[in-house]
Amino acid sequence: MTIFRYFANAFLVSLALLLVGHKAVAQNVESDLKTLKAWRAGAIVSTEAIKTYGEQRCFSQEAIPDVVFARMEGRSFPKDCTVNRQSLRYLRLLHVDVDGRTRLGEMVCNQSIAADVIDIFRELYRQRYPIHSIKLIDDFNADDEQSMRANNTSSFCFRKVTGSKKLSAHAMGKAIDVNPLYNPYYHRSPSGKITVQPTTATKYVDRVATFSYKITKTDLMYRLFVARGFKWGGAWNRVKDYQHFEKE
C-alpha cells in the first residue's frame, strides 16, 4: 500500500508540474500575441505565438499608417522631401537574430520593391538567416551613422549619396542596407584618404576575415536579392558598399 501511495503521489506531482508548465506556456503565448498585435519592432516572440497569429500576417505591406508617418515626419521624411508618400509602403517582417530568437521588424520602402522585399525576408526567416535589427531609421532620428552603428537594417530615408549632391536610392525607398555594421561602406580616394561607414566598422572592411553577418557572393542574402534583380554594392568598383542592395 505504501509503494502504491508513493507512485500515486509521484504521478500527481508530475501531473501538477505539467499543468503548471502548460499554463505558463499559454500565458507566454497570450503575452506574445498582444506584442504581435501592437507590432513593436525589436520585440521577441515565440514560434507558438506566430503559429497562432499566422505567419502570413507577419509578412505584409500597406500604405504608411498615419501613426507611422508621424514618426517619419521631420526625420526620414523631411519638409523638403520630394517623394510622394503614396509611393511608399510600410512592411511588417519577422527576422531571426544571431542567437536564434525571432524578433519583429518593420521597414518603409518603395511600393515597386515591396513584394520582392517581403519574399526575400520571409525566406531569410525560414532559413534562420541572422539579422540583428530591422527598425525604421527614425528610431535613430534618421541618423544613418547611428543606425549603422546599431547594426540596423533599413530602407527609406530621404538623403543624398555620401559625398555627393545626388539623391540616394534610399531617398526613393529602392535600396536596403542589411546588417550594416558588419558590411560597411568603404572608399579609398586617389589621394589615399579612406572613408568607412559606420566609422566603428573599420575591422570589418577585411572581407577575408571570418565573422557573423558577413555578406559575400555565396551568401544566401546576396543570392536572394540578386535573383530578384537587385544590385549589390559589394560588387561596385569605385567604392564598396557591402551592406547595400538596390533596384531601379
Short mmCIF file of C-alpha atoms in Angstrom, two decimals:
data_model
loop_
_atom_site.label_atom_id
_atom_site.label_comp_id
_atom_site.label_asym_id
_atom_site.label_seq_id
_atom_site.Cartn_x
_atom_site.Cartn_y
_atom_site.Cartn_z
CA MET A 1 0.00 0.00 0.00
CA THR A 2 2.89 2.31 0.85
CA ILE A 3 4.50 1.72 -2.56
CA PHE A 4 1.17 2.40 -4.27
CA ARG A 5 0.79 5.70 -2.42
CA TYR A 6 4.37 6.66 -3.31
CA PHE A 7 3.79 6.16 -7.04
CA ALA A 8 0.35 7.78 -6.86
CA ASN A 9 1.81 10.85 -5.17
CA ALA A 10 4.67 10.98 -7.67
CA PHE A 11 2.16 10.83 -10.53
CA LEU A 12 0.08 13.63 -9.03
CA VAL A 13 3.15 15.81 -8.55
CA SER A 14 4.26 15.21 -12.15
CA LEU A 15 0.76 15.98 -13.41
CA ALA A 16 0.64 19.18 -11.38
CA LEU A 17 4.01 20.31 -12.75
CA LEU A 18 2.87 19.51 -16.29
CA LEU A 19 -0.29 21.56 -15.85
CA VAL A 20 1.69 24.46 -14.41
CA GLY A 21 4.05 24.26 -17.39
CA HIS A 22 1.19 24.29 -19.89
CA LYS A 23 -0.38 27.25 -18.10
CA ALA A 24 2.91 29.17 -18.22
CA VAL A 25 3.29 28.46 -21.95
CA ALA A 26 -0.29 29.58 -22.58
CA GLN A 27 0.32 32.80 -20.66
CA ASN A 28 3.52 33.47 -22.62
CA VAL A 29 1.72 32.88 -25.93
CA GLU A 30 -1.05 35.24 -24.87
CA SER A 31 1.52 37.89 -23.98
CA ASP A 32 3.31 37.41 -27.32
CA LEU A 33 0.01 37.70 -29.20
CA LYS A 34 -0.51 41.13 -27.63
CA THR A 35 3.01 42.07 -28.75
CA LEU A 36 2.26 40.86 -32.28
CA LYS A 37 -0.95 42.89 -32.44
CA ALA A 38 0.86 46.00 -31.23
CA TRP A 39 3.83 45.18 -33.50
CA ARG A 40 6.74 46.65 -31.58
CA ALA A 41 9.86 46.29 -33.74
CA GLY A 42 12.67 44.53 -31.92
CA ALA A 43 10.36 42.58 -29.61
CA ILE A 44 11.00 38.85 -29.22
CA VAL A 45 8.09 36.47 -29.87
CA SER A 46 7.66 32.70 -29.69
CA THR A 47 7.12 30.28 -32.57
CA GLU A 48 3.89 29.14 -30.88
CA ALA A 49 2.52 32.68 -30.89
CA ILE A 50 3.43 33.15 -34.56
CA LYS A 51 1.59 29.94 -35.47
CA THR A 52 -1.48 31.17 -33.62
CA TYR A 53 -1.29 34.68 -35.06
CA GLY A 54 -0.49 33.48 -38.58
CA GLU A 55 2.91 33.76 -40.27
CA GLN A 56 1.38 35.36 -43.36
CA ARG A 57 0.20 38.33 -41.28
CA CYS A 58 3.81 38.79 -40.14
CA PHE A 59 5.00 39.44 -43.69
CA SER A 60 2.73 42.15 -45.03
CA GLN A 61 2.66 45.56 -46.71
CA GLU A 62 0.29 48.50 -46.57
CA ALA A 63 0.12 52.23 -47.21
CA ILE A 64 2.01 54.05 -44.46
CA PRO A 65 -0.37 54.37 -41.48
CA ASP A 66 -0.75 57.86 -40.01
CA VAL A 67 0.74 56.74 -36.70
CA VAL A 68 3.88 55.53 -38.51
CA PHE A 69 4.10 58.61 -40.73
CA ALA A 70 4.02 60.78 -37.61
CA ARG A 71 7.29 59.10 -36.58
CA MET A 72 8.80 59.82 -40.01
CA GLU A 73 7.82 63.47 -40.47
CA GLY A 74 10.76 65.78 -39.96
CA ARG A 75 13.13 62.82 -39.85
CA SER A 76 13.37 60.32 -42.72
CA PHE A 77 10.58 62.29 -44.42
CA PRO A 78 11.75 65.94 -44.04
CA LYS A 79 9.85 69.03 -45.15
CA ASP A 80 11.80 69.21 -48.42
CA CYS A 81 11.09 65.56 -49.30
CA THR A 82 10.09 65.28 -52.97
CA VAL A 83 8.95 61.66 -52.73
CA ASN A 84 5.21 61.01 -52.72
CA ARG A 85 4.11 59.30 -49.51
CA GLN A 86 1.72 57.18 -51.57
CA SER A 87 4.66 55.65 -53.47
CA LEU A 88 5.98 54.11 -50.25
CA ARG A 89 4.84 51.06 -48.31
CA TYR A 90 5.07 50.06 -44.66
CA LEU A 91 6.24 46.47 -44.20
CA ARG A 92 5.94 44.11 -41.27
CA LEU A 93 8.64 41.44 -41.20
CA LEU A 94 9.98 38.70 -38.94
CA HIS A 95 13.67 38.00 -38.54
CA VAL A 96 15.93 35.75 -36.51
CA ASP A 97 18.81 37.26 -34.54
CA VAL A 98 22.26 35.72 -34.13
CA ASP A 99 21.05 33.89 -31.00
CA GLY A 100 18.20 32.23 -32.92
CA ARG A 101 15.43 34.32 -31.35
CA THR A 102 12.54 35.53 -33.51
CA ARG A 103 12.07 39.29 -33.49
CA LEU A 104 9.57 41.69 -35.04
CA GLY A 105 10.78 44.04 -37.75
CA GLU A 106 9.39 46.97 -39.72
CA MET A 107 10.52 48.79 -42.84
CA VAL A 108 9.40 51.51 -45.23
CA CYS A 109 10.36 51.01 -48.87
CA ASN A 110 9.15 51.87 -52.37
CA GLN A 111 5.96 50.11 -53.44
CA SER A 112 7.77 48.82 -56.56
CA ILE A 113 10.06 46.57 -54.49
CA ALA A 114 7.76 45.82 -51.54
CA ALA A 115 6.62 42.38 -52.75
CA ASP A 116 10.20 41.34 -53.53
CA VAL A 117 11.41 42.50 -50.12
CA ILE A 118 8.69 40.54 -48.34
CA ASP A 119 9.54 37.38 -50.30
CA ILE A 120 13.25 37.79 -49.57
CA PHE A 121 12.87 38.37 -45.85
CA ARG A 122 10.31 35.58 -45.50
CA GLU A 123 12.84 33.15 -46.99
CA LEU A 124 15.63 34.54 -44.80
CA TYR A 125 13.41 33.97 -41.77
CA ARG A 126 12.54 30.42 -42.78
CA GLN A 127 16.22 29.66 -43.37
CA ARG A 128 17.09 31.16 -39.95
CA TYR A 129 19.42 33.73 -41.52
CA PRO A 130 20.60 36.10 -38.75
CA ILE A 131 19.63 39.76 -38.95
CA HIS A 132 20.39 41.91 -35.93
CA SER A 133 17.64 44.53 -36.18
CA ILE A 134 15.01 45.81 -38.63
CA LYS A 135 13.67 49.15 -37.40
CA LEU A 136 12.75 52.42 -39.06
CA ILE A 137 15.74 54.73 -39.27
CA ASP A 138 13.52 57.25 -37.48
CA ASP A 139 14.18 55.30 -34.29
CA PHE A 140 17.72 56.67 -34.69
CA ASN A 141 16.48 60.20 -35.50
CA ALA A 142 17.08 59.41 -39.21
CA ASP A 143 20.83 59.46 -38.49
CA ASP A 144 22.36 56.93 -40.87
CA GLU A 145 25.59 56.66 -38.90
CA GLN A 146 23.76 55.83 -35.68
CA SER A 147 21.52 53.30 -37.41
CA MET A 148 24.53 51.59 -38.98
CA ARG A 149 26.46 51.52 -35.70
CA ALA A 150 23.47 49.75 -34.15
CA ASN A 151 23.67 47.20 -36.99
CA ASN A 152 20.14 48.13 -38.01
CA THR A 153 18.69 47.05 -41.35
CA SER A 154 16.60 49.76 -43.06
CA SER A 155 15.48 51.16 -46.40
CA PHE A 156 13.77 54.55 -46.88
CA CYS A 157 15.48 57.75 -45.80
CA PHE A 158 15.34 60.92 -47.88
CA ARG A 159 19.04 61.78 -48.14
CA LYS A 160 21.89 62.29 -50.58
CA VAL A 161 24.61 59.86 -51.63
CA THR A 162 27.68 60.07 -49.39
CA GLY A 163 29.97 62.83 -50.70
CA SER A 164 27.51 63.89 -53.42
CA LYS A 165 24.58 66.19 -54.13
CA LYS A 166 22.75 63.34 -55.85
CA LEU A 167 19.81 61.74 -54.09
CA SER A 168 20.49 58.25 -52.76
CA ALA A 169 18.44 55.24 -53.86
CA HIS A 170 17.36 55.21 -50.20
CA ALA A 171 15.61 58.53 -50.86
CA MET A 172 13.25 56.68 -53.19
CA GLY A 173 12.99 53.68 -50.88
CA LYS A 174 14.61 51.49 -53.54
CA ALA A 175 17.67 50.45 -51.54
CA ILE A 176 18.16 48.37 -48.40
CA ASP A 177 21.16 48.31 -46.08
CA VAL A 178 21.47 44.96 -44.29
CA ASN A 179 23.48 44.27 -41.12
CA PRO A 180 25.48 47.44 -41.90
CA LEU A 181 27.96 47.37 -39.01
CA TYR A 182 29.47 44.14 -40.33
CA ASN A 183 29.08 45.10 -44.00
CA PRO A 184 30.40 48.67 -44.16
CA TYR A 185 30.74 51.27 -46.88
CA TYR A 186 34.39 51.65 -47.92
CA HIS A 187 36.10 54.15 -50.23
CA ARG A 188 39.75 54.96 -50.84
CA SER A 189 40.28 58.24 -52.71
CA PRO A 190 43.12 58.81 -55.25
CA SER A 191 44.94 60.75 -52.53
CA GLY A 192 44.71 57.74 -50.23
CA LYS A 193 42.02 59.07 -47.92
CA ILE A 194 39.91 56.21 -46.56
CA THR A 195 36.24 56.56 -45.69
CA VAL A 196 34.46 53.85 -43.72
CA GLN A 197 30.80 54.00 -42.68
CA PRO A 198 29.88 53.42 -39.99
CA THR A 199 33.13 54.74 -38.58
CA THR A 200 33.12 51.93 -35.99
CA ALA A 201 33.30 49.23 -38.68
CA THR A 202 36.94 49.53 -39.78
CA LYS A 203 37.84 45.95 -38.81
CA TYR A 204 35.01 44.58 -40.96
CA VAL A 205 36.47 46.08 -44.14
CA ASP A 206 38.66 42.95 -44.24
CA ARG A 207 36.42 40.63 -46.24
CA VAL A 208 38.80 37.68 -45.88
CA ALA A 209 38.25 37.57 -42.12
CA THR A 210 35.55 35.35 -40.64
CA PHE A 211 32.77 36.98 -38.62
CA SER A 212 29.00 36.89 -38.16
CA TYR A 213 26.63 38.68 -40.55
CA LYS A 214 29.21 38.95 -43.37
CA ILE A 215 27.65 39.18 -46.85
CA THR A 216 29.54 37.56 -49.74
CA LYS A 217 28.61 36.39 -53.23
CA THR A 218 27.99 32.87 -51.90
CA ASP A 219 25.74 34.17 -49.13
CA LEU A 220 22.00 33.45 -49.07
CA MET A 221 21.24 37.15 -48.64
CA TYR A 222 23.18 38.00 -51.80
CA ARG A 223 21.62 35.19 -53.82
CA LEU A 224 18.05 36.09 -52.86
CA PHE A 225 18.42 39.79 -53.68
CA VAL A 226 20.30 39.27 -56.96
CA ALA A 227 17.75 36.67 -58.10
CA ARG A 228 15.12 39.41 -57.91
CA GLY A 229 17.08 41.97 -59.90
CA PHE A 230 18.82 43.88 -57.12
CA LYS A 231 22.40 45.12 -57.47
CA TRP A 232 24.90 44.66 -54.65
CA GLY A 233 27.16 47.50 -53.54
CA GLY A 234 29.85 44.99 -52.63
CA ALA A 235 30.40 44.34 -56.35
CA TRP A 236 30.99 48.00 -57.24
CA ASN A 237 34.45 49.07 -58.43
CA ARG A 238 34.96 52.68 -57.30
CA VAL A 239 33.54 52.11 -53.82
CA LYS A 240 32.46 49.08 -51.83
CA ASP A 241 29.14 49.17 -50.02
CA TYR A 242 28.77 45.65 -48.67
CA GLN A 243 25.53 46.35 -46.82
CA HIS A 244 23.74 47.83 -49.82
CA PHE A 245 21.21 46.29 -52.24
CA GLU A 246 19.24 48.44 -54.68
CA LYS A 247 16.84 48.03 -57.57
CA GLU A 248 16.00 50.59 -60.24
#
